[in-house]
PDB file with one MODEL, atoms N, CA, C and O in Angstrom:
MODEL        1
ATOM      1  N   UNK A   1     140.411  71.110  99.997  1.00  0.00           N
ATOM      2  CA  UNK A   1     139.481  71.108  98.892  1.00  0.00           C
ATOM      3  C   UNK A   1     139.351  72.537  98.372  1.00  0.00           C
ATOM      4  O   UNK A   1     138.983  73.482  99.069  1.00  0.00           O
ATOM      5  N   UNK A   2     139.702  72.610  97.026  1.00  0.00           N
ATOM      6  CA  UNK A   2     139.031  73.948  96.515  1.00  0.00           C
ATOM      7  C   UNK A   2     137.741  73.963  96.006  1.00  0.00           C
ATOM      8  O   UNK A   2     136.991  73.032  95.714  1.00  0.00           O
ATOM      9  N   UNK A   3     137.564  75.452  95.932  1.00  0.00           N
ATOM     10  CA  UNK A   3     135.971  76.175  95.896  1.00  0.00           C
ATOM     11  C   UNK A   3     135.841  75.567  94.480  1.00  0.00           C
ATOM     12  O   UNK A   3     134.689  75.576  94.046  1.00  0.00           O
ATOM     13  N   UNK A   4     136.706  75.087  93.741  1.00  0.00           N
ATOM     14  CA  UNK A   4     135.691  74.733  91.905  1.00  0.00           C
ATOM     15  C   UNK A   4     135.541  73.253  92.265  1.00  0.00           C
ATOM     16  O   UNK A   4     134.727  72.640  91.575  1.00  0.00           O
ATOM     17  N   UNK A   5     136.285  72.455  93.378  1.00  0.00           N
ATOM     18  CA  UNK A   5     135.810  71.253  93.509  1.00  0.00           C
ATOM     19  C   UNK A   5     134.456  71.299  94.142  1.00  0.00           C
ATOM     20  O   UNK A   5     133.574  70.531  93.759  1.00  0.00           O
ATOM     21  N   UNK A   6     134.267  72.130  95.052  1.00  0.00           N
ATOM     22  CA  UNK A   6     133.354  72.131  95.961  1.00  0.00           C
ATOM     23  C   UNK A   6     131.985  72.592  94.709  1.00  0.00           C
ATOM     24  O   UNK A   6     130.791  72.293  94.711  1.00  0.00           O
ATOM     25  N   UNK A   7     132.416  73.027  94.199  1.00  0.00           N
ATOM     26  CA  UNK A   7     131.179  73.688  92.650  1.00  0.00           C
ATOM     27  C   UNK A   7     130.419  72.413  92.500  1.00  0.00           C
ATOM     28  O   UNK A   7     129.274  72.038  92.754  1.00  0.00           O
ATOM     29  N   UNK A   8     131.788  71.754  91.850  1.00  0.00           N
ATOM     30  CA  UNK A   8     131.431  70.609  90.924  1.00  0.00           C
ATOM     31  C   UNK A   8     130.783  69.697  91.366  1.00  0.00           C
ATOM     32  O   UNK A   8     130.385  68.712  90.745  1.00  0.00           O
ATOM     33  N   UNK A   9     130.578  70.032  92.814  1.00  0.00           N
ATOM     34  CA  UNK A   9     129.616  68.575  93.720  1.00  0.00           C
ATOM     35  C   UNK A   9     128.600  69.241  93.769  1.00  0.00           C
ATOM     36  O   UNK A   9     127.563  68.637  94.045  1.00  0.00           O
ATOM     37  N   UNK A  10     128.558  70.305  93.589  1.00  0.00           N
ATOM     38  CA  UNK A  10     127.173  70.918  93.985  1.00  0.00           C
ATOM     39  C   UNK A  10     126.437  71.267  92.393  1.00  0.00           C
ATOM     40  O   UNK A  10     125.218  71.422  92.458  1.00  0.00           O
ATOM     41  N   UNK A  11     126.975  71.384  91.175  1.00  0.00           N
ATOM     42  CA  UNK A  11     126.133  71.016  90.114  1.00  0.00           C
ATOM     43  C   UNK A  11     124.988  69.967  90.214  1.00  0.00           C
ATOM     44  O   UNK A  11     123.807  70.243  90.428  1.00  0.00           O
ATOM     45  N   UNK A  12     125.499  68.743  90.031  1.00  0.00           N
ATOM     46  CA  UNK A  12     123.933  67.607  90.204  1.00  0.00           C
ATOM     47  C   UNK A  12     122.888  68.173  90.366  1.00  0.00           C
ATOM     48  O   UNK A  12     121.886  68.071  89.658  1.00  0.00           O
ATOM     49  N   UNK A  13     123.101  69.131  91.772  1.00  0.00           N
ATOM     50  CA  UNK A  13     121.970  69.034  92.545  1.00  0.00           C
ATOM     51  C   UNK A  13     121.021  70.566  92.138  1.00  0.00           C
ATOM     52  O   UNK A  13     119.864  70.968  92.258  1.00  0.00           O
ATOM     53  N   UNK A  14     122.106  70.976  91.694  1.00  0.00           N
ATOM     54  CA  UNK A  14     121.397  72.767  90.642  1.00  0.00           C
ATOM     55  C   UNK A  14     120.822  71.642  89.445  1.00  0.00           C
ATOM     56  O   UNK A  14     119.624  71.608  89.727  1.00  0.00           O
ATOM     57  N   UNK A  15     120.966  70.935  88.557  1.00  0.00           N
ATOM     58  CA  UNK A  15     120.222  70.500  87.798  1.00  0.00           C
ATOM     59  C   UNK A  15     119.194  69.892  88.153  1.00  0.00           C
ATOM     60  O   UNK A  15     118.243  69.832  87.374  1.00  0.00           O
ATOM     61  N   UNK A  16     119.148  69.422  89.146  1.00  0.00           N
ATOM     62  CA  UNK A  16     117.536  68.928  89.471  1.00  0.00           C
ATOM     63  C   UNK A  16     116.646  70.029  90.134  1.00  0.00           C
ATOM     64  O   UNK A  16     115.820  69.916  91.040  1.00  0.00           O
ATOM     65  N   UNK A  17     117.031  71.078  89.457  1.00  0.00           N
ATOM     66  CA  UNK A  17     115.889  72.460  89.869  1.00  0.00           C
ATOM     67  C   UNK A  17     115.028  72.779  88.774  1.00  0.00           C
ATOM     68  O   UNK A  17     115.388  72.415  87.655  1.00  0.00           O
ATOM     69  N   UNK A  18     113.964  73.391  88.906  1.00  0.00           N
ATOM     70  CA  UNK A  18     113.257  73.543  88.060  1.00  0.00           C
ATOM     71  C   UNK A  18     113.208  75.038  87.402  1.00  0.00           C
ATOM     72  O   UNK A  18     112.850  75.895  88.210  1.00  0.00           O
ATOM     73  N   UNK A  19     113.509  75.526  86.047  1.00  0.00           N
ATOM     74  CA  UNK A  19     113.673  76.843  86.147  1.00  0.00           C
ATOM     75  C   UNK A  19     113.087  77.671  86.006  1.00  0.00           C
ATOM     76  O   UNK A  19     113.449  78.841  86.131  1.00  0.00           O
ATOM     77  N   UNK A  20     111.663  77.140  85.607  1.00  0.00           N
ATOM     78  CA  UNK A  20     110.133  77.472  85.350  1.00  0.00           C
ATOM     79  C   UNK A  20     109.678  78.123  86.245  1.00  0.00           C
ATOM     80  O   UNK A  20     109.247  79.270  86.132  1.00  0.00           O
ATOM     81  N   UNK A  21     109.748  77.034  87.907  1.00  0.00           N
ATOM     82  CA  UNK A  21     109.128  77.257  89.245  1.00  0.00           C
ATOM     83  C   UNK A  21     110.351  77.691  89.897  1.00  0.00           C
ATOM     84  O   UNK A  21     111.420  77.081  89.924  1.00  0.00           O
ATOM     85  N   UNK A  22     110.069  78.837  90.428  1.00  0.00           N
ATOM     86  CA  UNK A  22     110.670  80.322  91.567  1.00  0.00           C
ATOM     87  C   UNK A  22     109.707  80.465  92.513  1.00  0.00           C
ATOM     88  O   UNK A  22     108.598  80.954  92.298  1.00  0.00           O
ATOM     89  N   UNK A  23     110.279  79.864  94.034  1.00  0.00           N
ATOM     90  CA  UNK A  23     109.415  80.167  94.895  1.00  0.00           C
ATOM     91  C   UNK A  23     110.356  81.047  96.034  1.00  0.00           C
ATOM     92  O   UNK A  23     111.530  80.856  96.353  1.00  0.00           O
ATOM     93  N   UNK A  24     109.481  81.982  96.475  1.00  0.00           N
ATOM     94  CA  UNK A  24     110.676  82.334  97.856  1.00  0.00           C
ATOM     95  C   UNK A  24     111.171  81.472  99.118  1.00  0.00           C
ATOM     96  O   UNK A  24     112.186  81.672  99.784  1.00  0.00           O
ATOM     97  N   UNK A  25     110.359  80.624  99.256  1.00  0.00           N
ATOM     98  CA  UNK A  25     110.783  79.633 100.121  1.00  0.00           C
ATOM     99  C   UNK A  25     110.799  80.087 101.740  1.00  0.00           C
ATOM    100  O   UNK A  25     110.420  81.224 102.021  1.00  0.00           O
ATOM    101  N   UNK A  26     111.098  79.472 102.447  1.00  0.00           N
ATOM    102  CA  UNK A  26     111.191  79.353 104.059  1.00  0.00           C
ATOM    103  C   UNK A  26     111.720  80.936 103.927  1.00  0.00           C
ATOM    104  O   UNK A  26     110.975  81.901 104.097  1.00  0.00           O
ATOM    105  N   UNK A  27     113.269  81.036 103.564  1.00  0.00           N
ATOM    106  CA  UNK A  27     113.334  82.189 103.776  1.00  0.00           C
ATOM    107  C   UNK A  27     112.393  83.380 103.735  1.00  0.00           C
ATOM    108  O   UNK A  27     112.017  84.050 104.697  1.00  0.00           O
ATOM    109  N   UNK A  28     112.041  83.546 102.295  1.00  0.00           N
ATOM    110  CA  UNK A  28     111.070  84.512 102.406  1.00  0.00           C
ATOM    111  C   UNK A  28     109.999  84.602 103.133  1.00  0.00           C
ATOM    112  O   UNK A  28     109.403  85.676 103.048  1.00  0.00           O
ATOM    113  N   UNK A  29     109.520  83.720 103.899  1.00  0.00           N
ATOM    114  CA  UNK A  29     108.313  83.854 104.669  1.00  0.00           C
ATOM    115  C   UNK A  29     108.502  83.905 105.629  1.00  0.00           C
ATOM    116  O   UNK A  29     107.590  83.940 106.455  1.00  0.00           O
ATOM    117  N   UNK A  30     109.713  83.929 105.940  1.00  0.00           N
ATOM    118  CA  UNK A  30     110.427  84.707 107.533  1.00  0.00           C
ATOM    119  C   UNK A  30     110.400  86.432 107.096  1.00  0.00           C
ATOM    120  O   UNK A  30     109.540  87.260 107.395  1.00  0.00           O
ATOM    121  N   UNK A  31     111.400  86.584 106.456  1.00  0.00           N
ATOM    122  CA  UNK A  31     111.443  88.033 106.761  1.00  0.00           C
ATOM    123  C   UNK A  31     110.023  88.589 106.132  1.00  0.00           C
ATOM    124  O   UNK A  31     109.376  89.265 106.932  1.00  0.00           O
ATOM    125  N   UNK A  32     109.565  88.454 105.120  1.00  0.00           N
ATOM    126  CA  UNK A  32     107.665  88.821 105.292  1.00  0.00           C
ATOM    127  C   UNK A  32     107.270  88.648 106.960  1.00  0.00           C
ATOM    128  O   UNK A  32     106.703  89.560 107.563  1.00  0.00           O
ATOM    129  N   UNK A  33     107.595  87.536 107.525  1.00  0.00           N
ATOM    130  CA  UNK A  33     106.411  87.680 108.531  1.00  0.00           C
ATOM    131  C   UNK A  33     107.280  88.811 110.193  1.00  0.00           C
ATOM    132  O   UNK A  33     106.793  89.435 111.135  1.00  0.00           O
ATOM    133  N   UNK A  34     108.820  88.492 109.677  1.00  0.00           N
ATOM    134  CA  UNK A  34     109.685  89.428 110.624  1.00  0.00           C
ATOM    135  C   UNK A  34     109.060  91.139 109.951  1.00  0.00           C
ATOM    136  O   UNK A  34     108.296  91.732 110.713  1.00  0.00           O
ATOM    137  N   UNK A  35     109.272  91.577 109.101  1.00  0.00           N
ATOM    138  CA  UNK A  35     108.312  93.017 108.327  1.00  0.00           C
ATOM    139  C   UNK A  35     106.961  92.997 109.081  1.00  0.00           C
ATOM    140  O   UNK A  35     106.586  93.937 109.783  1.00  0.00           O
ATOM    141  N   UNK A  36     106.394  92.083 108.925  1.00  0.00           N
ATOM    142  CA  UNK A  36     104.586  92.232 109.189  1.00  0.00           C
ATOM    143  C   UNK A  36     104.652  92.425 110.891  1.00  0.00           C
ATOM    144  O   UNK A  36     104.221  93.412 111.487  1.00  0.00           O
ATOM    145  N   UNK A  37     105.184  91.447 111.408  1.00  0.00           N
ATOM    146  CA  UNK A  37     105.457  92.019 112.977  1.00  0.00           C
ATOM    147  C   UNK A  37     105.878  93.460 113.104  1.00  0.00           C
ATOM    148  O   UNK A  37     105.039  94.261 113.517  1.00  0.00           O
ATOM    149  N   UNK A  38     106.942  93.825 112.831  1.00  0.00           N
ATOM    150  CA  UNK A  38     107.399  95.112 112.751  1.00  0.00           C
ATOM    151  C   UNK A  38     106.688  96.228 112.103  1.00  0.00           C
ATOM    152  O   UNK A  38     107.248  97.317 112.232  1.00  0.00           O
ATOM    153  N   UNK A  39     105.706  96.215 111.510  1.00  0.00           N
ATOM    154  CA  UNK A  39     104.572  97.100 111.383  1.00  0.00           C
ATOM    155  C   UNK A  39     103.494  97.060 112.275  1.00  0.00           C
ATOM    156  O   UNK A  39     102.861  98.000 112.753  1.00  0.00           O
ATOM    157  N   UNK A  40     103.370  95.914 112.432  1.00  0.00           N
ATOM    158  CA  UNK A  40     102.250  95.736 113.956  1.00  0.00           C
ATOM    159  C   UNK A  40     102.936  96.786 115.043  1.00  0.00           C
ATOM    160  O   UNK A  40     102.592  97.938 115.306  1.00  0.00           O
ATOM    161  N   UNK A  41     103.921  96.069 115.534  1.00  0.00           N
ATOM    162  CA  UNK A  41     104.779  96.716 116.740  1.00  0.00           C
ATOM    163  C   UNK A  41     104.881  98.313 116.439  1.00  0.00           C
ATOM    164  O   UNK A  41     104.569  99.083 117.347  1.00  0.00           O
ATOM    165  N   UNK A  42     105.220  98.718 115.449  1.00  0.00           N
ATOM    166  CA  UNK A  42     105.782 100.172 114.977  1.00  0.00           C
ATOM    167  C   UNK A  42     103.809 100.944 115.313  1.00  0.00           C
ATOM    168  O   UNK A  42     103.663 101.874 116.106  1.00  0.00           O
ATOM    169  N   UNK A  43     102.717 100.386 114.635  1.00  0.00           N
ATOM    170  CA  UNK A  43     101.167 100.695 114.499  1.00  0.00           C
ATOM    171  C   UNK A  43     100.897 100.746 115.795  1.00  0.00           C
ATOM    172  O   UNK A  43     100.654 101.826 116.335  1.00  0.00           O
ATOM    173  N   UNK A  44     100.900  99.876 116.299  1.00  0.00           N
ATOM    174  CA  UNK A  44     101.180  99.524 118.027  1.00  0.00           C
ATOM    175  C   UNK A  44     101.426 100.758 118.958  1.00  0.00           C
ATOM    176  O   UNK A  44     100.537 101.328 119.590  1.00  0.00           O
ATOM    177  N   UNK A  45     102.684 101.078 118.959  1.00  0.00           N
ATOM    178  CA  UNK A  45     103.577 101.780 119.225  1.00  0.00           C
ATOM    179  C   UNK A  45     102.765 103.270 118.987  1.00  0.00           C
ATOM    180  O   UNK A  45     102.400 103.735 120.067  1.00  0.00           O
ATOM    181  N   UNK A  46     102.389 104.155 117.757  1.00  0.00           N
ATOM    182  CA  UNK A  46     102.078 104.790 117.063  1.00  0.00           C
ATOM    183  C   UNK A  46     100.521 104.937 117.315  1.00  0.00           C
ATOM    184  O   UNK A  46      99.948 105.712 116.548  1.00  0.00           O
ATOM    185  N   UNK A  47      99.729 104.284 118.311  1.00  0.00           N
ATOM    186  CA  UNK A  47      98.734 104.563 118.373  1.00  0.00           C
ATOM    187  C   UNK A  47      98.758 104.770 120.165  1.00  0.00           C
ATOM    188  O   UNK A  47      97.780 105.355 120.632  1.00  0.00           O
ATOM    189  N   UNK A  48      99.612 104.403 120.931  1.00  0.00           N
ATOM    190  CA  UNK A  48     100.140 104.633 122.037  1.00  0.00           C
ATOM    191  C   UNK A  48     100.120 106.066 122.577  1.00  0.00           C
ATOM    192  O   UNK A  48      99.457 106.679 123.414  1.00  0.00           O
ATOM    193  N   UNK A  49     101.520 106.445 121.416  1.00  0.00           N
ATOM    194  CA  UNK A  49     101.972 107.522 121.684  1.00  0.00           C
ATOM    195  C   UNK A  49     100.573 109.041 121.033  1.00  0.00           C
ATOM    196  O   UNK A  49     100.360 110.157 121.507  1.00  0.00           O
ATOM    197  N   UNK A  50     100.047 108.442 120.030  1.00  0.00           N
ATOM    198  CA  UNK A  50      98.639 109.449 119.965  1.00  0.00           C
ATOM    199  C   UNK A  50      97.597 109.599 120.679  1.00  0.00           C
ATOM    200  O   UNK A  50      96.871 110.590 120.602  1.00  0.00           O
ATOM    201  N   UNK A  51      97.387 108.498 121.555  1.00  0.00           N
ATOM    202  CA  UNK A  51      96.738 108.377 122.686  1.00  0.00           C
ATOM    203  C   UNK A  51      97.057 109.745 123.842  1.00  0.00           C
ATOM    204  O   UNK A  51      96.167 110.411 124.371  1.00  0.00           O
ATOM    205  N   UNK A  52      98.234 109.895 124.008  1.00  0.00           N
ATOM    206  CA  UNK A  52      98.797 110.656 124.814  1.00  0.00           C
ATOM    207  C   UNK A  52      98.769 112.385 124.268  1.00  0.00           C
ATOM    208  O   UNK A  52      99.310 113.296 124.894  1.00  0.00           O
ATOM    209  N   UNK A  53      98.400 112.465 123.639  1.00  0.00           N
ATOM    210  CA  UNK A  53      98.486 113.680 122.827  1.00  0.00           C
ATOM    211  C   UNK A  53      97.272 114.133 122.866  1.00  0.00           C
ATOM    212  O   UNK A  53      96.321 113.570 122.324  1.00  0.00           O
ATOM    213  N   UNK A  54      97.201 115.338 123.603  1.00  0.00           N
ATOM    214  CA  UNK A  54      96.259 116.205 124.246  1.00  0.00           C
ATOM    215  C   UNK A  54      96.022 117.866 123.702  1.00  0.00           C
ATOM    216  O   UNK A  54      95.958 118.880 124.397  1.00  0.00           O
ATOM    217  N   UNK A  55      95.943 117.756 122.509  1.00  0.00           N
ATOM    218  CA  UNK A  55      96.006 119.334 122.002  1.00  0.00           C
ATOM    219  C   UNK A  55      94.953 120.017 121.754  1.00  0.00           C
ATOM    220  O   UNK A  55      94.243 119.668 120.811  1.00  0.00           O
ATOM    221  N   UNK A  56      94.582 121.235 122.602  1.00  0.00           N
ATOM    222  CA  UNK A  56      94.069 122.520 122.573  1.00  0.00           C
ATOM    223  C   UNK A  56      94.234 123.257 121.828  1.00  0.00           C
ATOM    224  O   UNK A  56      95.402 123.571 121.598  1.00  0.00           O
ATOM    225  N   UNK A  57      93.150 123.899 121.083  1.00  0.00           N
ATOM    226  CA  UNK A  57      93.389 124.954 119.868  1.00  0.00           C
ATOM    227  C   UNK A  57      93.619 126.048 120.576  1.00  0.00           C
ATOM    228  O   UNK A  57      92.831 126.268 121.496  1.00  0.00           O
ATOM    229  N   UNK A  58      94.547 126.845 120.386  1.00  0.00           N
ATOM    230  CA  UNK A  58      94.781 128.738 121.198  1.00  0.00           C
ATOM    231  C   UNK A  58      93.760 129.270 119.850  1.00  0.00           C
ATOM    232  O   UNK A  58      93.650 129.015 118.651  1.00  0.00           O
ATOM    233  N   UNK A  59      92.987 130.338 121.065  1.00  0.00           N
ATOM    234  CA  UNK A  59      92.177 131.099 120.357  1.00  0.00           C
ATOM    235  C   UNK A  59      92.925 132.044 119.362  1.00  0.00           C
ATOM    236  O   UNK A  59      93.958 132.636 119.674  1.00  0.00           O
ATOM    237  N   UNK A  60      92.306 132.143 118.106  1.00  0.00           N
ATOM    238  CA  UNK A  60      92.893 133.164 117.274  1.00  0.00           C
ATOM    239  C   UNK A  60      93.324 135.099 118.167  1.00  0.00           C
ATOM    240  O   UNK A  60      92.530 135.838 118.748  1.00  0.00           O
ATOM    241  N   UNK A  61      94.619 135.285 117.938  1.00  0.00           N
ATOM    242  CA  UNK A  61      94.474 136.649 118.591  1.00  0.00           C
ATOM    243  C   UNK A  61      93.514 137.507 117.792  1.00  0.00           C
ATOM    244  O   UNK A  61      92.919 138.351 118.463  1.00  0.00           O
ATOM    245  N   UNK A  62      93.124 137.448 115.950  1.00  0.00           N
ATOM    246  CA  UNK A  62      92.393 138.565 115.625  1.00  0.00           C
ATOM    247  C   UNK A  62      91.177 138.491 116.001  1.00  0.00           C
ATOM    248  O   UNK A  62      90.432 139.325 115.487  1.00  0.00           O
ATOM    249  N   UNK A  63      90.678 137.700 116.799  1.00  0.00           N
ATOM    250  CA  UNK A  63      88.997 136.950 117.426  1.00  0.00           C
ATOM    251  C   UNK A  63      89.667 138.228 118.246  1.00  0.00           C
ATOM    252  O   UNK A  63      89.469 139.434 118.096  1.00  0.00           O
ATOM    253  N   UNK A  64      90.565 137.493 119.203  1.00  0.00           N
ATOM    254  CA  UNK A  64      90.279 138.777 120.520  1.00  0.00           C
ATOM    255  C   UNK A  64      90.428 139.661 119.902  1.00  0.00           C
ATOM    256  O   UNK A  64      89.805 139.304 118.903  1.00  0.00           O
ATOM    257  N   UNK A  65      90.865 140.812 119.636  1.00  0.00           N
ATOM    258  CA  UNK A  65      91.215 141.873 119.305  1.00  0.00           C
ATOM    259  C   UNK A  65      89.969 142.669 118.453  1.00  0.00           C
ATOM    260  O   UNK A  65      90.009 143.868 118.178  1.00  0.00           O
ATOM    261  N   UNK A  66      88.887 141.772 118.106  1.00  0.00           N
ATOM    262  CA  UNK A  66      87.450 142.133 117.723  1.00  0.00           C
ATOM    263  C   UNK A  66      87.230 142.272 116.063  1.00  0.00           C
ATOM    264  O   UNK A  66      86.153 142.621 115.580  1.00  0.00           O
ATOM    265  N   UNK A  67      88.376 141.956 115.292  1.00  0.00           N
ATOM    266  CA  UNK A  67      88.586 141.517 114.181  1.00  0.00           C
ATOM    267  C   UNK A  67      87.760 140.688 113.798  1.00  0.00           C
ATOM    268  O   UNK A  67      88.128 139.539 114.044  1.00  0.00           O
ATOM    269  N   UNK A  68      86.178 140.809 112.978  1.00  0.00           N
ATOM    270  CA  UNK A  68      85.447 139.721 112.792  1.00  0.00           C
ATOM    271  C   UNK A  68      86.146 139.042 111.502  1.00  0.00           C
ATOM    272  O   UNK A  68      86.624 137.909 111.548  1.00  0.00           O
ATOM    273  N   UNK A  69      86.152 139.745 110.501  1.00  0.00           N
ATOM    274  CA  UNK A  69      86.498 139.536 108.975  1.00  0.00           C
ATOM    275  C   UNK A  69      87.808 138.911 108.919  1.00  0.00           C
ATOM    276  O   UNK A  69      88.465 139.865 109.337  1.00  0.00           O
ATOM    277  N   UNK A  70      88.595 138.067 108.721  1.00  0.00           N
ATOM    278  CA  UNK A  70      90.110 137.733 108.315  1.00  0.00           C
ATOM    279  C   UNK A  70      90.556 138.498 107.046  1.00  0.00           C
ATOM    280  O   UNK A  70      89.728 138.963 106.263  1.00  0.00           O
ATOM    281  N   UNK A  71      91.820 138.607 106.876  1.00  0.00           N
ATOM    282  CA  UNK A  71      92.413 139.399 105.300  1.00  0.00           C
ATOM    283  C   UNK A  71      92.203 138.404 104.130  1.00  0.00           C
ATOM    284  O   UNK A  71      92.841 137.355 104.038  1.00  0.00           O
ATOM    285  N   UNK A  72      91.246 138.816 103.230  1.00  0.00           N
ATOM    286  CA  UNK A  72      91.940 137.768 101.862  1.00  0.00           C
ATOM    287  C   UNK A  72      92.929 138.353 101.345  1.00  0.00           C
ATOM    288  O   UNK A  72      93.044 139.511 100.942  1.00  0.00           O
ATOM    289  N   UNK A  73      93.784 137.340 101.376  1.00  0.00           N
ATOM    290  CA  UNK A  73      94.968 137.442 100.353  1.00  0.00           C
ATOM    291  C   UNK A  73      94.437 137.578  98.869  1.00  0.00           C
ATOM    292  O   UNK A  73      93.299 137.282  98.506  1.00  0.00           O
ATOM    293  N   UNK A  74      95.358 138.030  98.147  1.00  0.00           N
ATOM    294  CA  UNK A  74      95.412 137.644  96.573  1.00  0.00           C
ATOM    295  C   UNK A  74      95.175 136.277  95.990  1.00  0.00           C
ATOM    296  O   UNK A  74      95.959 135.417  96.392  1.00  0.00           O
ATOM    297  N   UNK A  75      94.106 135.832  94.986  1.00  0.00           N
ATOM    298  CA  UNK A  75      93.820 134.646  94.460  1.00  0.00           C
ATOM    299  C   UNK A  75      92.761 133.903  95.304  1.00  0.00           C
ATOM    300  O   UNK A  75      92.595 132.696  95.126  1.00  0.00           O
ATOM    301  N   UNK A  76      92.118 134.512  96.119  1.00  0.00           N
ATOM    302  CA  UNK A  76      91.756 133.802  97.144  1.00  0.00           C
ATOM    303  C   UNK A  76      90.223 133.757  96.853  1.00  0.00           C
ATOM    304  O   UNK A  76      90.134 134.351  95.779  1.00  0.00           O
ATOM    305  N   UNK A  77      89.124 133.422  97.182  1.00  0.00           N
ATOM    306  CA  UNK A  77      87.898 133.741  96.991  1.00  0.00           C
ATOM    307  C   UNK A  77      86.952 133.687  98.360  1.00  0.00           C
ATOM    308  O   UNK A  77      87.358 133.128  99.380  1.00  0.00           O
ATOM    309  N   UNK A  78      86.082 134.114  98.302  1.00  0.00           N
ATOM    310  CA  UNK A  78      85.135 134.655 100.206  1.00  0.00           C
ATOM    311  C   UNK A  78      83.962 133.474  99.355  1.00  0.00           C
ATOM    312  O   UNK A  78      83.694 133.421  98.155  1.00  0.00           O
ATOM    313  N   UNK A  79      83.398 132.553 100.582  1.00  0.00           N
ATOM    314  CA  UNK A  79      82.680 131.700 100.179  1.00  0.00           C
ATOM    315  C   UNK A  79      81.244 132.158 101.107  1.00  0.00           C
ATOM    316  O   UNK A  79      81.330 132.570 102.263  1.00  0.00           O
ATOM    317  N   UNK A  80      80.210 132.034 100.522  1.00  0.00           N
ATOM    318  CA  UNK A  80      79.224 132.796 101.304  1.00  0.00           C
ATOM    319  C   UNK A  80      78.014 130.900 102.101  1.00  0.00           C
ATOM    320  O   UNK A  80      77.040 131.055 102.838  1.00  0.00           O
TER     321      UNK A  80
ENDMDL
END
């Protein structure tokens, strides 16, 4: 059997579609819900690994060094 026979059986059944109504169908509501898992899992995952994350600020060296004032740069403004 060739592929334009194989067409021609499968016309009929393209005409009884509607061309108005476009739905995504089964498919699409798999890979939506395969995505939506995979953001769970990835959020999941991602709140795990921040859990574990333990960070300490190092004291400024110009604190030690008795430096009260910091440098303003250029453009900058001192807020009182």
């Amino acid at each position: 059997m060739y592929a334009t026979q194989a067409l021609t059986h499968l016309v009929p059944l393209a005409e009884e579609l509607d061309k108005n109504k476009v739905t995504p169908g089964v498919l699409g509501f798999i890979v939506f819900a395969a995505l939506a898992v995979g953001v769970w899992l990835l959020m999941k995952s991602m709140n795990r690994h921040m859990g574990k994350v333990d960070f300490d600020e190092a004291p400024d060296p110009a604190a030690a060094e008795g430096v009260t004032e910091p440098a303003v740069s250029a453009g900058s403004a001192k807020r009182k």
